[in-house]
XYZ file of C-alpha atoms in Angstrom:
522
model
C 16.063 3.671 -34.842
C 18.791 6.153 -35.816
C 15.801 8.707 -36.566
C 14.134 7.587 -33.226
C 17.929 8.562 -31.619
C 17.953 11.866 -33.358
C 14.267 13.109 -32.739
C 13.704 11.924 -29.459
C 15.448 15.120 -27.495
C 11.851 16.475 -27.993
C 10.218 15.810 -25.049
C 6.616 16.767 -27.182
C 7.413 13.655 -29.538
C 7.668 11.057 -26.874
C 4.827 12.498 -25.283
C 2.308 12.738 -28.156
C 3.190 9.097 -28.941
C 2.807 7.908 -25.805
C -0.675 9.776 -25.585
C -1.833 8.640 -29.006
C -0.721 4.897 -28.194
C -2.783 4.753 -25.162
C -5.329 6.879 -26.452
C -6.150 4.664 -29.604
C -6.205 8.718 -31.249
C -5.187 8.032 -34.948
C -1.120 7.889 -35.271
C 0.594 10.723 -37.302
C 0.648 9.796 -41.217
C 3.460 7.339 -42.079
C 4.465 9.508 -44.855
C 5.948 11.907 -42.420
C 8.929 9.337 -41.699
C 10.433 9.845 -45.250
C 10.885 13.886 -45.506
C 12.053 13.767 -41.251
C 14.561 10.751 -42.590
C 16.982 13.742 -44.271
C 17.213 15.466 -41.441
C 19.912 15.817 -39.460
C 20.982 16.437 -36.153
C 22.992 19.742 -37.133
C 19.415 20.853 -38.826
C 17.234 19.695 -35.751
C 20.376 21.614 -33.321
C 19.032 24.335 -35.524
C 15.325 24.197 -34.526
C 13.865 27.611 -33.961
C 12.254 25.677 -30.846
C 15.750 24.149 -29.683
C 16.069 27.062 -26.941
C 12.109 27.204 -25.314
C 12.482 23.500 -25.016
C 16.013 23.765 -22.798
C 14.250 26.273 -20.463
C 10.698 24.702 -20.470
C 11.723 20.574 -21.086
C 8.586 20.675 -23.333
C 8.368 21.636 -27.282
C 5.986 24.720 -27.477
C 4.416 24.014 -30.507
C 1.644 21.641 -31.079
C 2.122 18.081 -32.859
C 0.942 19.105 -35.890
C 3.031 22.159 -35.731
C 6.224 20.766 -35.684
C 7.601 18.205 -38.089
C 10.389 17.451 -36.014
C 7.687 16.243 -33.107
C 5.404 14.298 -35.791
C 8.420 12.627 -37.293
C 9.378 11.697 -33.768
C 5.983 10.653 -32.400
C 5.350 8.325 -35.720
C 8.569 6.433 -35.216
C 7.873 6.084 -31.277
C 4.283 4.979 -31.691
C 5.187 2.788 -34.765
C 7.832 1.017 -32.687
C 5.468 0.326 -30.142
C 2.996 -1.765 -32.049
C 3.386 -5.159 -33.689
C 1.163 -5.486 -36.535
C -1.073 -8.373 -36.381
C -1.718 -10.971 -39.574
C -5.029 -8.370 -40.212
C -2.519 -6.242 -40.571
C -4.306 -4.245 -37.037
C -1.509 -2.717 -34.723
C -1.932 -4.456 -31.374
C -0.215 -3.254 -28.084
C 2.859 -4.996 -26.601
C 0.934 -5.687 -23.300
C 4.063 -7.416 -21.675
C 6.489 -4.317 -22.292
C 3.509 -2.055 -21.062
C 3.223 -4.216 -17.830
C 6.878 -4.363 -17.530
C 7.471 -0.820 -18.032
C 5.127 0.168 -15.376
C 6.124 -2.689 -12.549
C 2.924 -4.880 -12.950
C 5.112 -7.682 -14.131
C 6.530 -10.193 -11.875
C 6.797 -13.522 -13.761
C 5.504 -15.322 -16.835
C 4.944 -18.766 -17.989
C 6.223 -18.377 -21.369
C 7.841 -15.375 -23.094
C 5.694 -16.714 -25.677
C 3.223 -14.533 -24.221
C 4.888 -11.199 -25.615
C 4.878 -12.340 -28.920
C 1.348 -13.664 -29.070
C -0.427 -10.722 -27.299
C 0.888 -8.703 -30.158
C -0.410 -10.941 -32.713
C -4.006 -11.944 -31.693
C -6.173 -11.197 -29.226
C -8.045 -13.387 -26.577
C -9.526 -13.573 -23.357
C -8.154 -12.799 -20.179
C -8.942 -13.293 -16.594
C -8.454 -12.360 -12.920
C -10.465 -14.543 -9.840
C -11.759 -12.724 -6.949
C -13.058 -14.960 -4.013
C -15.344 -13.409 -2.142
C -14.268 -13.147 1.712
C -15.864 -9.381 2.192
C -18.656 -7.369 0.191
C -15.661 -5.461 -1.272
C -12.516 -5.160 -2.725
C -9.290 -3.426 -0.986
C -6.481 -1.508 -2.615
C -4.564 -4.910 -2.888
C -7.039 -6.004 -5.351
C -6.623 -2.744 -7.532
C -3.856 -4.131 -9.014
C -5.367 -7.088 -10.274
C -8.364 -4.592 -11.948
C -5.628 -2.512 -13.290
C -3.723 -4.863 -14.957
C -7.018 -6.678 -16.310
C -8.274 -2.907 -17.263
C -4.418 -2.401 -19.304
C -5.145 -5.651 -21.057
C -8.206 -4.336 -22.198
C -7.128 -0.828 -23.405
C -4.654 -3.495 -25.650
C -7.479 -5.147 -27.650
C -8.135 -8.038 -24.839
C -11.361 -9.147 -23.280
C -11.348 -8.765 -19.585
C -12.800 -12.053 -17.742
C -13.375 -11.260 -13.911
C -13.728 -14.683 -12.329
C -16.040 -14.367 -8.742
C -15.445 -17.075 -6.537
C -18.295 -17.915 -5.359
C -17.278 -21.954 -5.317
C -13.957 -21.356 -3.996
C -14.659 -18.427 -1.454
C -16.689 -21.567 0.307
C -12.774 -23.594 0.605
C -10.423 -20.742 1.600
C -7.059 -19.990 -0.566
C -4.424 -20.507 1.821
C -1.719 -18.735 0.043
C -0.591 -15.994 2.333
C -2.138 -17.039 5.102
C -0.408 -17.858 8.044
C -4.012 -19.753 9.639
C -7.042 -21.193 7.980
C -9.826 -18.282 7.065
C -13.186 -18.496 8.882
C -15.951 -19.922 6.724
C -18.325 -17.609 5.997
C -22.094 -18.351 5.748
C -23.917 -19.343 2.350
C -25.879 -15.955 2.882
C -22.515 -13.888 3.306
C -20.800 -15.502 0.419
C -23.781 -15.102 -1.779
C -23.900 -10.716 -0.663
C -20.251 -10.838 -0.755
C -19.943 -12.013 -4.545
C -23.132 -9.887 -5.547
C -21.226 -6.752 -4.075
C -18.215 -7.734 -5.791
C -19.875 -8.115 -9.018
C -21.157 -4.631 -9.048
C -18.074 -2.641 -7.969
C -16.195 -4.859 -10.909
C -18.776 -4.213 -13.337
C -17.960 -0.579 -12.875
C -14.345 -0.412 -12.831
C -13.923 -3.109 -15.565
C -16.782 -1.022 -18.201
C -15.302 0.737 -20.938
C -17.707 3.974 -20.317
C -18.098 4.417 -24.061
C -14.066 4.578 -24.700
C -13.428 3.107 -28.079
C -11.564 -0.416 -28.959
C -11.972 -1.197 -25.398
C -13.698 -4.448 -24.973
C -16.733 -5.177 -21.911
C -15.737 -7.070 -19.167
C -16.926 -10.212 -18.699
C -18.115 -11.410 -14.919
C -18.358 -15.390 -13.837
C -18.856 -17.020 -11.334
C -17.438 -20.467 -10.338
C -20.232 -21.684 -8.449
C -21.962 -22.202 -11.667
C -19.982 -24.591 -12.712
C -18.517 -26.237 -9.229
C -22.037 -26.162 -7.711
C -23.221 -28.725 -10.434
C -20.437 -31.113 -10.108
C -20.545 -34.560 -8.215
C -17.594 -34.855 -6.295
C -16.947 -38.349 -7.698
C -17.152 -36.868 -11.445
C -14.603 -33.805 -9.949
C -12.204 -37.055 -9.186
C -12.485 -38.763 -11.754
C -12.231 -36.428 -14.353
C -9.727 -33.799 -12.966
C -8.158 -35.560 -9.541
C -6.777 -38.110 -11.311
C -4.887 -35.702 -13.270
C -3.309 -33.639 -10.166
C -0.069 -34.968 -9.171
C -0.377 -35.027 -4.934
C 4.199 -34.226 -5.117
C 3.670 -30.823 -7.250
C 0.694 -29.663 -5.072
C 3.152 -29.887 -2.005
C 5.331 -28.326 -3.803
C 4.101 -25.193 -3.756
C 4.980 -22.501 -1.773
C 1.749 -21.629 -0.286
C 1.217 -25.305 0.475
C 4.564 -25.976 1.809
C 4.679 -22.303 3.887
C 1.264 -23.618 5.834
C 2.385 -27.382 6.186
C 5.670 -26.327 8.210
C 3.682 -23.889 10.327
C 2.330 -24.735 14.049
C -1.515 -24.804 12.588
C -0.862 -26.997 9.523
C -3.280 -26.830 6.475
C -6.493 -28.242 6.296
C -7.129 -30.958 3.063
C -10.038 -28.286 2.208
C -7.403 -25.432 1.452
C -4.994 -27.950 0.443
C -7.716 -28.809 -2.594
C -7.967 -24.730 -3.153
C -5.021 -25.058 -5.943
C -7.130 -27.854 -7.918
C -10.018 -25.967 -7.973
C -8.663 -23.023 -9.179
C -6.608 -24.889 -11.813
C -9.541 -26.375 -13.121
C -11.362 -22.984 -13.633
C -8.326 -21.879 -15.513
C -9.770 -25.058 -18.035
C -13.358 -24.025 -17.695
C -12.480 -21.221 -19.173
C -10.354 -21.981 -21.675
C -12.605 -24.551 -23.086
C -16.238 -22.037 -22.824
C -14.689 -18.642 -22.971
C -11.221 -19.483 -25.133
C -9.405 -17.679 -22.069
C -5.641 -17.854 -22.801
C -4.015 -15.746 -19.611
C -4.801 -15.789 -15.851
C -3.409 -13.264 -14.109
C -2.453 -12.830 -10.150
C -0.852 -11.624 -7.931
C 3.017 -13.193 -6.939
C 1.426 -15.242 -4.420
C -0.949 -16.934 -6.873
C 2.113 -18.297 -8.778
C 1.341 -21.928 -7.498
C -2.451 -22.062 -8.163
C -1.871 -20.193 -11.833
C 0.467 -22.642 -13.082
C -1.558 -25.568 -11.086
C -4.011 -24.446 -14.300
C -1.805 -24.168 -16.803
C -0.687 -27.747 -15.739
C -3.522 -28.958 -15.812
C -4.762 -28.014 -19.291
C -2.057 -29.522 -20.388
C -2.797 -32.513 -19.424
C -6.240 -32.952 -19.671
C -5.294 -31.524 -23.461
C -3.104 -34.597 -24.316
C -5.919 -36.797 -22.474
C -8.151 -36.298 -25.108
C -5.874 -37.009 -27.767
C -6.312 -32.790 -28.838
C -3.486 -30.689 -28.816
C -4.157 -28.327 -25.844
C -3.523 -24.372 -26.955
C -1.101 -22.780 -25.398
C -1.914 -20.880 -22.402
C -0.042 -18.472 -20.011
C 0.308 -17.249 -16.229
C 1.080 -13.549 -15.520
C 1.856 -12.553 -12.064
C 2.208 -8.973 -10.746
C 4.131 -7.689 -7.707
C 2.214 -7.456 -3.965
C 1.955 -3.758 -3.261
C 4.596 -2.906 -1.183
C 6.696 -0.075 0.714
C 10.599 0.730 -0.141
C 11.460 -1.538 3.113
C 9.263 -4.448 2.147
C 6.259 -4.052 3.862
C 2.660 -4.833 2.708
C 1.337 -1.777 2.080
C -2.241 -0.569 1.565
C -3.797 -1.258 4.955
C -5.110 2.175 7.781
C -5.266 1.226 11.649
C -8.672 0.526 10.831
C -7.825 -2.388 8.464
C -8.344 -2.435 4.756
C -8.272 0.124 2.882
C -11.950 -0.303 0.795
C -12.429 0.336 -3.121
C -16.219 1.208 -2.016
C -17.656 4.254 -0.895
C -20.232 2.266 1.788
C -16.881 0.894 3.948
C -14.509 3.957 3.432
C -15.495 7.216 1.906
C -13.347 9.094 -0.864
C -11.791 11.141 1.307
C -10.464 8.844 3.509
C -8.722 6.802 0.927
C -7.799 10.064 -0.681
C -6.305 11.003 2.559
C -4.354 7.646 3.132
C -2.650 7.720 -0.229
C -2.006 11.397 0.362
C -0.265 11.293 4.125
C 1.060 7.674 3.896
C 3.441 7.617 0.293
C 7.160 8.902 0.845
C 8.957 9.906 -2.006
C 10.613 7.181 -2.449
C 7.506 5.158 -3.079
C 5.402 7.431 -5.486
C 6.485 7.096 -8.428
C 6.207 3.350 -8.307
C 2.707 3.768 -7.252
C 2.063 6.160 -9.915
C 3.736 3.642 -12.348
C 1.182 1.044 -11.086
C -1.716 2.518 -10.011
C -2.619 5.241 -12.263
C -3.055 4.993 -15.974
C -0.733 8.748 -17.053
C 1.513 8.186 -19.453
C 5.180 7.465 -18.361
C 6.756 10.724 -19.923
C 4.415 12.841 -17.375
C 5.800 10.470 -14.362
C 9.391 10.576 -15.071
C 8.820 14.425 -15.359
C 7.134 14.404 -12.529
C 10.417 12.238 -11.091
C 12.835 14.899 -12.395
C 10.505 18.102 -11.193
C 10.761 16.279 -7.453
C 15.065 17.032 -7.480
C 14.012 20.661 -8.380
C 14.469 22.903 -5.153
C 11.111 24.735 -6.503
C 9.387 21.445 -6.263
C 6.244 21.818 -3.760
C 6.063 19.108 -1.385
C 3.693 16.106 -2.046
C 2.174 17.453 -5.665
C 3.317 13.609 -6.586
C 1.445 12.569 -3.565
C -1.849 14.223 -4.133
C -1.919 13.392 -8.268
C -1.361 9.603 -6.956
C -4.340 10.482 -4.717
C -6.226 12.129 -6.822
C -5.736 9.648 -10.718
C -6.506 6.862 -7.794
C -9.865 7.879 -6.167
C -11.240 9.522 -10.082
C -10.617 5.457 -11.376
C -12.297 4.039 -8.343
C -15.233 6.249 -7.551
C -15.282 8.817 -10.452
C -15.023 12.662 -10.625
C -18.105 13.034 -7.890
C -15.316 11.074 -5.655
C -12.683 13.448 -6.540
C -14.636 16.445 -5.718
C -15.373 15.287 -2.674
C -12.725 14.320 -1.283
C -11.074 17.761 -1.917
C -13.892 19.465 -0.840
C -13.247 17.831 2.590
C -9.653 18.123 2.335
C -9.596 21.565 2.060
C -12.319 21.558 4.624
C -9.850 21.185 7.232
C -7.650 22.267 6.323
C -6.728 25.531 9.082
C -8.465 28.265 8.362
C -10.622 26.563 5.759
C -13.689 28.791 4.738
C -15.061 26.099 2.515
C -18.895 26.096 2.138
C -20.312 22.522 3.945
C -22.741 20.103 3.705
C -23.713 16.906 5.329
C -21.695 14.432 3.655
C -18.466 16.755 3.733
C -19.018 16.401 7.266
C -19.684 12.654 7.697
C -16.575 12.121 5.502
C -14.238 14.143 7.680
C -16.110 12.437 10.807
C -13.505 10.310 11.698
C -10.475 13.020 11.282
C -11.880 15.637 14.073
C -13.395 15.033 17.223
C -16.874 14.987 17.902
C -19.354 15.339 20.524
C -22.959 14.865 20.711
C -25.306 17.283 22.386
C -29.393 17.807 22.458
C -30.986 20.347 20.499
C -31.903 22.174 23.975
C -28.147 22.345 24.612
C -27.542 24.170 20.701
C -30.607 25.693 19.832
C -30.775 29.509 21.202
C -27.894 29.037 23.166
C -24.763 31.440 23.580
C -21.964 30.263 21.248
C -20.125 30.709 23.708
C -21.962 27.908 25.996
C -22.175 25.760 23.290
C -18.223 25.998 22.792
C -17.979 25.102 26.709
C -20.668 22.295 26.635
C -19.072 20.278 23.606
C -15.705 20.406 25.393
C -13.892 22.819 22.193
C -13.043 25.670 25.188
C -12.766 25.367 29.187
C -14.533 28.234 29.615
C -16.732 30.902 28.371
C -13.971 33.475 29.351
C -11.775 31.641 26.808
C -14.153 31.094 24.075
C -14.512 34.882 24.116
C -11.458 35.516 24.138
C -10.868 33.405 21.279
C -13.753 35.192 19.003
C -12.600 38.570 19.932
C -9.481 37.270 18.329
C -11.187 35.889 15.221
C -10.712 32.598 15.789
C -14.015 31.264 16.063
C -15.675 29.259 13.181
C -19.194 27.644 12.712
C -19.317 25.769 9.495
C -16.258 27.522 8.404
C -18.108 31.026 8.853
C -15.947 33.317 11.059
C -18.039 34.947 14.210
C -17.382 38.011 15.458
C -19.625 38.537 17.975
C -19.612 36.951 21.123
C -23.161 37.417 21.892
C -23.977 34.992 19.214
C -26.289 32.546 19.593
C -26.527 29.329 17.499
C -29.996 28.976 15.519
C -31.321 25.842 13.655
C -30.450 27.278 10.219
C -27.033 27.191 11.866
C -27.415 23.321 11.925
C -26.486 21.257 8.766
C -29.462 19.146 7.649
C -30.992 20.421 11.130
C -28.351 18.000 12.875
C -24.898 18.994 12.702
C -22.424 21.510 13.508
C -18.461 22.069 12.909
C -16.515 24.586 15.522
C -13.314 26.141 15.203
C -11.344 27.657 17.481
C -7.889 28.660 16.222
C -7.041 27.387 12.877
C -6.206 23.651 14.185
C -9.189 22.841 16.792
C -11.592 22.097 15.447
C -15.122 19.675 16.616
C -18.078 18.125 15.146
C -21.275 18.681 17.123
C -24.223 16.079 16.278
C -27.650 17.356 17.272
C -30.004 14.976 18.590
């Protein structure tokens, strides 16, 4: 530790451990610990590096380059790891979660110790009430995708049973039931988006996801086997204890016995699993507290039923996402915010997390929803008091680490391709789906192809409602302010031909650097 204390000014040290730990990249040899041990701080004060890394916060040299750094990143990464009885270094998962804000509450502290010993199953239910996920749900996949990069199988639990009952926790009214059709899309949706997000793309140590469903299990069961082989176990005083139980109950509407059954159900698929897939963790978030330990309770008894001593298992909640005054955060006007590309494009989500974090929120949400390494965010943190700091970088990295998990480096691109596409001025090159993604973010008008084709600019600028007048719309390209697909016009005799359509069907004006329309061609 004193080493740690003396070698841990390099800012390069605690970033190559922190890379190589999440990285699984092999850790610096061990054997550099014993020559760095004799050095001391008067020595490292004397580091021919000691100056660039006061102007520039970072070590220039590379890790191999500098024994100070090695030294340094050995004892960080070593510290981080608890060996297990294979003598394998395993991830503390806990600290990880609890470093970055994912960690609300535990059952045990057990958990800590045993995660770092052993690995196991671990899962995360998703009912089915839409054919997709929101940005809520992303933290759930997150923290199911950090337990993974630690050596733990991912279980993603689709609720295709109890999507049919309705979990009343948060819920101020009883959800609509949904149709056996729509539940049956919904989790088949589901499944594929998850499949995606969970898969470890070829990454090494990483363990595949597993995907469930509960209906395959629930949809065999007699009720009267249900009663008599779990319902006698459920004690009617704790289920009423719990919060989202007693919340509804004391509310003008009431709960229905349907929801007030949800926390049974769930607590038995917490034993499902357990016994078939060994699962050892469920994990929600802070409003699943009741239901999570409503399984863990359960085990436990069904465990000493049997006369077999049940294994220990473990809830793990994470916080709700929300804003620095307490409000849920994630949602547009237009509702949720979507995880697939079919209900909200990239570069509408891209633009939500862009124009709706403050400052004071982002590096939370970088801590939580991104994967970068801590030493990058609390740089990040101390470049943001800097009065050279450019406004929102945080803002658009958040953006940006957040859309390239959820729909890839194809979603990246484009939502800054139609970022900068309107931006003012913007000369970026167009095509159709740039244009359908910024569709919602300019005005539009629709026009025939007799009203486009051949016809003056000017006219066309007129008929779409962009200028009042063809005086003004001439005007305005004598001035250089007239766009078509981002192509400045300078005459204004020009007329607008099909190859000026997009896809022969659409067409985005500018006039001035801030107006601008989208013309659909019919």
């Amino acid at each position: 530790m004193a080493l740690m204390h003396r070698l841990a000014n390099c800012q390069h040290a605690v970033r190559a451990a922190r890379l190589a730990a999440h990285s699984h990249q092999p850790l610096p040899a061990l054997h550099h610990i014993a020559p760095a041990a004799s050095v001391t701080r008067k020595r490292l004060l004397r580091c021919d590096w000691r100056q660039d890394f006061f102007r520039s916060q970072r070590c220039p040299r590379p890790v191999p380059s500098c024994s100070f750094c090695t030294a340094a990143a050995t004892t960080v990464a070593s510290s981080e790891h608890t060996p297990n009885t294979a003598g394998k270094p395993l991830h503390n998962i806990v600290k990880i979660l609890r470093d970055r804000g994912l960690l609300q509450e535990v059952s045990s502290p057990d958990l800590e110790r045993l995660a770092s010993q052993e690995t196991f199953p671990v899962y995360c239910g998703f009912d089915p009430t839409a054919d997709s996920l929101h940005l809520g749900n992303l933290l759930g996949i997150i923290v199911l995708r950090w337990f993974a990069i630690c050596g733990h199988t991912p279980v993603a639990l689709l609720g295709g049973a109890t999507g049919r009952v309705g979990d009343p926790s948060g819920k101020s009214a009883e959800r609509p039931i949904l149709s056996e059709d729509n539940i049956e899309h919904n989790v088949q949706s589901i499944q594929a988006l998850l499949q995606r997000l969970l898969s470890h793309n070829g990454e090494q140590g990483i363990p595949e996801p597993v995907l469930l469903n509960n209906l395959d299990w629930f949809g065999t069961m007699p009720l009267l086997t249900f009663l008599r082989q779990v319902g006698k176990f459920a004690r009617v005083g704790s289920m009423l204890a719990k919060d989202s139980v007693r919340s509804r109950m004391e509310s003008e509407s009431g709960i229905s016995y349907t929801e007030f059954t949800y926390q049974l159900l769930q607590g038995y698929d917490f034993v499902h699993l357990q016994r078939e897939h060994g699962c050892r963790v469920q994990i929600g978030g802070s409003d699943q507290w009741g239901n999570i330990t409503a399984g863990t309770d359960l085990i436990r008894r069904l465990g000493s039923e049997d006369g077999r001593e049940p294994p220990q298992c473990f809830g793990l909640t994470f916080p709700l996402l929300t804003s620095s005054d307490g409000k849920k955060w994630g949602k547009s006007e237009g509702g949720a915010l979507w995880l697939t590309a079919e209900k909200m494009s990239p570069f509408k989500l891209y633009q939500y997390l862009l124009n709706n974090t403050t400052d004071q929120d982002v590096i939370r949400y970088l801590k939580m929803l991104t994967f970068l390494p801590l030493d990058r965010i609390q740089s990040l943190e101390a470049d943001m008091q800097q009065s050279d700091y450019q406004p929102n970088t945080a803002q658009r990295l958040l953006a940006e680490e957040v859309i390239n998990f959820v729909h890839g480096d194809e979603g990246v691109s484009a939502a800054l391709t139609a970022t900068q596409a309107l931006q003012p001025g913007a000369t970026t090159a167009l095509d159709a789906a740039t244009l359908e993604a910024i569709a919602g973010d300019v005005p539009s008008a629709s026009l025939d192809k007799g009203q486009v084709i051949g016809q003056p600019l000017v006219q066309v600028m007129v008929a779409s409602g962009l200028q009042s007048s063809k005086a003004a719309s001439k005007r305005m390209i004598k001035g250089g302010g007239v766009q078509v697909n981002n192509v400045r016009i300078t005459s204004e005799y020009h007329e607008v031909s099909l190859e000026d359509l997009i896809e022969g069907r659409l067409l985005l004006l500018a006039a001035g650097k801030k107006n601008k329309l989208l013309v659909r061609v019919g």
